[in-house]
Each structure stands twice: as C-alpha cells, then as structure tokens.
C-alpha cells in the first residue's frame, strides 16, 4: 500500500504555463516536504509544510490536513523548472520519525 | 552557501566487497540521514543519526549497514558485503534540529554500482 501518492507521474507544459502537482497521503503526518530532483540526481528541499500555504518566488505549496492533500504550484513556468518534483510525508509511527517519499512527478517545460 | 558534500560521486565495486560512502554535513547541523534511491524507484529512508548514535532506522538498514561519525566533520555509511541489489544512489542529508518538521539539506549523492 502506497502511503504517499503523487499525480501526475509525468507532466509536459509550455513555457509560461501554470503548473500543479498533487500529493495525497494516507497516514497521519506531522509535516509534508516538497523536494526537487535535478536531472543529475541531486535533491533540493523546496518547502516544509505543516499547515496552510507557503510561497517562494514562483513556487507555491499548499496543504489541506483534513483532506490529506498537498499541492505544489509553479507560476510562469520556465524550461529550467524541468525536474522531478517529489513530495515526502513526515510520518510519525510510534517513536519513529521519518520521511516517506512519493514516486515523483517528472516535469518537462518546453520553450 | 553551506552545503552537504558527498564523496565519491560514483563508486564501482565487486559483489561481496565492503564500501564506505562519505558525507560532510553542514557544520552547525546536528542530525544526519542516509537515504537510498534504486534506479527508477522512490527515495527510501535508511537511517538517522544524532549524538553519535542511531536515532531511527528502516527495515532496509540491516546488519550489513553501519554508520559512523569518525571525527567532527565526516559521517559515513558502510556496507559490509555488497550485493547486486545494493546498487543505487545514496543520499546523505543533514538538518539543524531533529524531526520531520525540519528542512533537510541533501548532498548530491553517491552512485554505487555493484558488479
């Protein structure tokens, strides 16, 4: 059973388009992380959310705790935004605290 | 900007050999992590480490794995007897504070190829 589900798996957009990537989770969480994985494999943390909404530049992340759902939005997309975007749920299992990762969304932004 | 450094970027080894993957976390960070990503699969948590001991570990982190902070800067992951299925990208991360509400800073990863 997948505890963290992302959609879509693949997304192709034209430069300038507004992009939404979705993440649903089936377990209670303390935090939801959005990460960006570059073509070379490196991972960069974008956001950590436990409620509400955060914005950084053209990136916006929202979370709805009741619906167990988070979205990552990219406004005015650019080819340099092309990467894999991963959500990771901070799951509390007993005394354990660890991140459970989604499968990622491969975003390609065409010029 | 401070960053997490991993070496080597690519390690090739024969099955059954021991490998040590190295990481230098950000200097004022106290919590350290190792993750694994098999090609085409999800990133998976391996282990977290604080105050010179393992804080959490996953089912993947069995007796063939060990972690160590041999000095004030390095954080290492040792695989004692590598198997073909250990081939993966291994990421080190660090955070200032403990817990899943803290931003983790990732290294660029070490690609391990077991032949």
Tab-separated table of C-alpha atoms in Angstrom:
chain	number	residue	atom	x	y	z
A	1	UNK	CA	0.000	0.000	0.000
A	2	UNK	CA	1.442	3.361	-1.087
A	3	UNK	CA	1.279	5.854	1.751
A	4	UNK	CA	2.211	8.819	-0.442
A	5	UNK	CA	0.751	9.153	-3.929
A	6	UNK	CA	1.646	11.803	-6.468
A	7	UNK	CA	-0.088	12.851	-9.646
A	8	UNK	CA	0.545	13.175	-12.424
A	9	UNK	CA	3.562	10.921	-12.909
A	10	UNK	CA	4.631	12.903	-15.949
A	11	UNK	CA	3.736	16.444	-16.950
A	12	UNK	CA	4.734	18.373	-20.038
A	13	UNK	CA	3.969	22.083	-20.209
A	14	UNK	CA	4.724	25.039	-22.412
A	15	UNK	CA	6.837	27.821	-21.032
A	16	UNK	CA	4.687	30.295	-19.114
A	17	UNK	CA	2.001	27.821	-18.123
A	18	UNK	CA	0.713	27.452	-14.569
A	19	UNK	CA	1.579	24.023	-13.217
A	20	UNK	CA	0.033	21.986	-10.416
A	21	UNK	CA	1.428	18.797	-8.941
A	22	UNK	CA	-0.636	16.900	-6.414
A	23	UNK	CA	0.265	14.761	-3.432
A	24	UNK	CA	-2.063	12.645	-1.337
A	25	UNK	CA	-1.137	10.695	1.726
A	26	UNK	CA	-2.973	8.020	3.622
A	27	UNK	CA	-1.429	8.323	7.052
A	28	UNK	CA	-1.340	10.987	9.703
A	29	UNK	CA	1.609	13.271	9.208
A	30	UNK	CA	3.424	15.962	11.077
A	31	UNK	CA	4.910	17.643	8.042
A	32	UNK	CA	4.903	17.482	4.264
A	33	UNK	CA	8.046	18.216	2.290
A	34	UNK	CA	8.381	19.151	-1.354
A	35	UNK	CA	11.705	18.371	-2.982
A	36	UNK	CA	13.180	18.937	-6.412
A	37	UNK	CA	15.454	16.341	-8.006
A	38	UNK	CA	17.626	17.609	-10.820
A	39	UNK	CA	18.441	15.552	-13.923
A	40	UNK	CA	21.856	14.783	-12.446
A	41	UNK	CA	20.181	13.273	-9.390
A	42	UNK	CA	20.796	15.955	-6.764
A	43	UNK	CA	17.927	16.752	-4.374
A	44	UNK	CA	16.966	20.195	-3.135
A	45	UNK	CA	14.403	20.876	-0.437
A	46	UNK	CA	11.780	23.371	-1.591
A	47	UNK	CA	9.243	23.529	1.229
A	48	UNK	CA	8.245	22.028	4.512
A	49	UNK	CA	4.569	22.469	5.370
A	50	UNK	CA	2.568	21.530	8.386
A	51	UNK	CA	-0.419	23.742	7.580
A	52	UNK	CA	-1.658	26.392	5.200
A	53	UNK	CA	0.424	27.740	2.377
A	54	UNK	CA	3.985	28.787	1.627
A	55	UNK	CA	5.397	30.793	-1.250
A	56	UNK	CA	8.913	31.154	-2.547
A	57	UNK	CA	9.365	33.062	-5.762
A	58	UNK	CA	7.248	31.359	-8.419
A	59	UNK	CA	6.619	28.305	-6.264
A	60	UNK	CA	3.598	27.921	-4.017
A	61	UNK	CA	2.844	24.937	-1.790
A	62	UNK	CA	-0.435	24.301	-0.038
A	63	UNK	CA	-1.646	21.635	2.310
A	64	UNK	CA	-5.082	20.544	3.486
A	65	UNK	CA	-4.596	18.436	6.569
A	66	UNK	CA	-8.233	17.298	6.761
A	67	UNK	CA	-8.216	16.077	3.158
A	68	UNK	CA	-4.664	14.676	3.448
A	69	UNK	CA	-3.647	16.517	0.313
A	70	UNK	CA	-0.946	18.915	-0.749
A	71	UNK	CA	-0.268	20.744	-3.997
A	72	UNK	CA	2.791	22.355	-5.487
A	73	UNK	CA	2.147	25.138	-7.965
A	74	UNK	CA	4.603	26.762	-10.333
A	75	UNK	CA	3.578	30.052	-11.872
A	76	UNK	CA	5.040	31.292	-15.167
A	77	UNK	CA	6.877	28.025	-15.726
A	78	UNK	CA	10.270	28.053	-17.372
A	79	UNK	CA	12.367	25.311	-19.012
A	80	UNK	CA	14.772	25.484	-16.063
A	81	UNK	CA	11.911	24.235	-13.866
A	82	UNK	CA	12.199	20.880	-15.643
A	83	UNK	CA	12.988	18.331	-12.938
A	84	UNK	CA	11.393	15.611	-10.842
A	85	UNK	CA	9.281	17.008	-8.007
A	86	UNK	CA	8.893	14.757	-5.007
A	87	UNK	CA	6.622	15.037	-2.017
A	88	UNK	CA	7.639	13.368	1.201
A	89	UNK	CA	5.401	12.912	4.190
A	90	UNK	CA	6.833	13.196	7.635
A	91	UNK	CA	5.173	10.191	9.185
A	92	UNK	CA	5.097	9.527	12.871
A	93	UNK	CA	4.959	5.820	13.647
A	94	UNK	CA	5.196	5.240	17.341
A	95	UNK	CA	8.507	6.697	18.347
A	96	UNK	CA	9.784	6.707	14.774
A	97	UNK	CA	10.040	9.897	12.818
A	98	UNK	CA	10.948	9.502	9.187
A	99	UNK	CA	10.131	10.703	5.714
A	100	UNK	CA	8.098	8.560	3.327
A	101	UNK	CA	8.594	9.608	-0.276
A	102	UNK	CA	6.259	9.703	-3.238
A	103	UNK	CA	7.299	8.387	-6.630
A	104	UNK	CA	7.881	11.846	-8.020
A	105	UNK	CA	6.427	13.850	-10.882
A	106	UNK	CA	8.636	14.332	-13.925
A	107	UNK	CA	8.022	17.876	-15.162
A	108	UNK	CA	9.197	18.971	-18.585
A	109	UNK	CA	8.715	22.597	-19.561
A	110	UNK	CA	9.150	23.242	-23.251
A	111	UNK	CA	10.381	26.581	-24.601
B	1	UNK	CA	26.045	28.868	0.889
B	2	UNK	CA	26.800	25.867	3.124
B	3	UNK	CA	26.227	22.517	1.529
B	4	UNK	CA	26.360	18.815	2.237
B	5	UNK	CA	29.260	17.179	0.442
B	6	UNK	CA	29.370	13.528	-0.576
B	7	UNK	CA	32.285	11.515	-1.867
B	8	UNK	CA	32.839	9.751	-4.122
B	9	UNK	CA	30.263	10.768	-6.699
B	10	UNK	CA	30.425	7.299	-8.222
B	11	UNK	CA	31.687	4.095	-6.623
B	12	UNK	CA	32.081	0.855	-8.513
B	13	UNK	CA	32.687	-2.296	-6.501
B	14	UNK	CA	32.581	-6.052	-6.811
B	15	UNK	CA	29.872	-8.054	-5.095
B	16	UNK	CA	30.957	-9.052	-1.607
B	17	UNK	CA	33.309	-6.127	-1.146
B	18	UNK	CA	32.966	-3.538	1.578
B	19	UNK	CA	32.306	0.068	0.640
B	20	UNK	CA	32.328	3.257	2.653
B	21	UNK	CA	30.367	6.239	1.461
B	22	UNK	CA	31.381	9.554	2.901
B	23	UNK	CA	29.468	12.678	3.747
B	24	UNK	CA	30.374	16.018	5.243
B	25	UNK	CA	27.209	17.553	6.700
B	26	UNK	CA	26.676	21.274	7.147
B	27	UNK	CA	28.844	22.330	10.047
B	28	UNK	CA	26.235	23.501	12.570
B	29	UNK	CA	23.804	20.687	11.834
B	30	UNK	CA	23.228	18.034	14.470
B	31	UNK	CA	21.083	15.429	12.705
B	32	UNK	CA	22.259	13.305	9.853
B	33	UNK	CA	20.476	10.949	7.495
B	34	UNK	CA	21.137	8.416	4.791
B	35	UNK	CA	18.656	7.685	2.016
B	36	UNK	CA	18.754	5.297	-0.905
B	37	UNK	CA	17.211	5.548	-4.362
B	38	UNK	CA	17.314	2.489	-6.582
B	39	UNK	CA	17.212	3.487	-10.255
B	40	UNK	CA	13.666	4.305	-11.285
B	41	UNK	CA	12.281	3.888	-7.771
B	42	UNK	CA	11.351	6.087	-4.835
B	43	UNK	CA	13.777	7.569	-2.386
B	44	UNK	CA	13.835	5.419	0.749
B	45	UNK	CA	14.863	6.312	4.270
B	46	UNK	CA	17.732	4.256	5.670
B	47	UNK	CA	18.861	5.763	8.946
B	48	UNK	CA	19.060	8.890	11.043
B	49	UNK	CA	21.854	9.708	13.450
B	50	UNK	CA	22.242	12.083	16.355
B	51	UNK	CA	24.708	12.491	19.179
B	52	UNK	CA	26.876	9.659	17.910
B	53	UNK	CA	24.144	7.080	17.801
B	54	UNK	CA	21.428	5.834	15.515
B	55	UNK	CA	18.161	7.653	16.136
B	56	UNK	CA	15.918	5.786	13.693
B	57	UNK	CA	16.457	3.094	11.112
B	58	UNK	CA	14.304	1.448	8.491
B	59	UNK	CA	13.816	-2.217	7.667
B	60	UNK	CA	16.309	-1.798	4.844
B	61	UNK	CA	19.074	-0.907	7.279
B	62	UNK	CA	20.052	-4.415	8.283
B	63	UNK	CA	23.244	-5.807	9.801
B	64	UNK	CA	25.268	-5.257	6.658
B	65	UNK	CA	24.895	-1.493	7.063
B	66	UNK	CA	26.541	0.686	9.657
B	67	UNK	CA	27.015	4.403	10.160
B	68	UNK	CA	29.686	6.304	11.965
B	69	UNK	CA	30.844	9.814	12.684
B	70	UNK	CA	34.554	9.115	12.975
B	71	UNK	CA	35.540	12.723	13.568
B	72	UNK	CA	33.895	16.110	13.935
B	73	UNK	CA	33.042	16.517	10.287
B	74	UNK	CA	32.566	13.226	8.435
B	75	UNK	CA	29.516	10.965	8.509
B	76	UNK	CA	29.953	7.599	6.834
B	77	UNK	CA	27.771	4.757	5.617
B	78	UNK	CA	29.476	1.365	5.427
B	79	UNK	CA	28.100	-1.593	3.539
B	80	UNK	CA	29.970	-4.659	4.723
B	81	UNK	CA	29.425	-7.155	1.940
B	82	UNK	CA	27.788	-5.560	-1.035
B	83	UNK	CA	25.084	-7.288	-3.029
B	84	UNK	CA	23.918	-6.570	-6.549
B	85	UNK	CA	20.703	-5.102	-5.148
B	86	UNK	CA	22.683	-2.508	-3.205
B	87	UNK	CA	23.291	-0.703	-6.488
B	88	UNK	CA	21.584	2.639	-6.022
B	89	UNK	CA	22.083	6.333	-5.452
B	90	UNK	CA	22.823	7.031	-1.797
B	91	UNK	CA	21.996	10.458	-0.437
B	92	UNK	CA	23.243	11.975	2.770
B	93	UNK	CA	21.275	14.785	4.403
B	94	UNK	CA	21.578	16.926	7.484
B	95	UNK	CA	19.337	19.204	9.474
B	96	UNK	CA	19.782	21.697	12.238
B	97	UNK	CA	17.274	20.073	14.501
B	98	UNK	CA	15.579	16.774	14.905
B	99	UNK	CA	12.304	15.695	13.452
B	100	UNK	CA	10.343	15.737	10.310
B	101	UNK	CA	9.409	19.374	10.622
B	102	UNK	CA	12.944	20.433	9.862
B	103	UNK	CA	14.286	21.166	6.414
B	104	UNK	CA	16.858	18.580	5.424
B	105	UNK	CA	19.725	19.580	3.182
B	106	UNK	CA	20.777	16.883	0.765
B	107	UNK	CA	24.108	16.087	-0.766
B	108	UNK	CA	24.491	15.422	-4.480
B	109	UNK	CA	24.556	11.683	-3.866
B	110	UNK	CA	26.930	8.787	-4.437
B	111	UNK	CA	26.032	6.392	-7.205
B	112	UNK	CA	27.013	2.885	-6.096
B	113	UNK	CA	27.372	0.259	-8.774
B	114	UNK	CA	27.858	-3.315	-7.567
B	115	UNK	CA	29.122	-5.683	-10.252
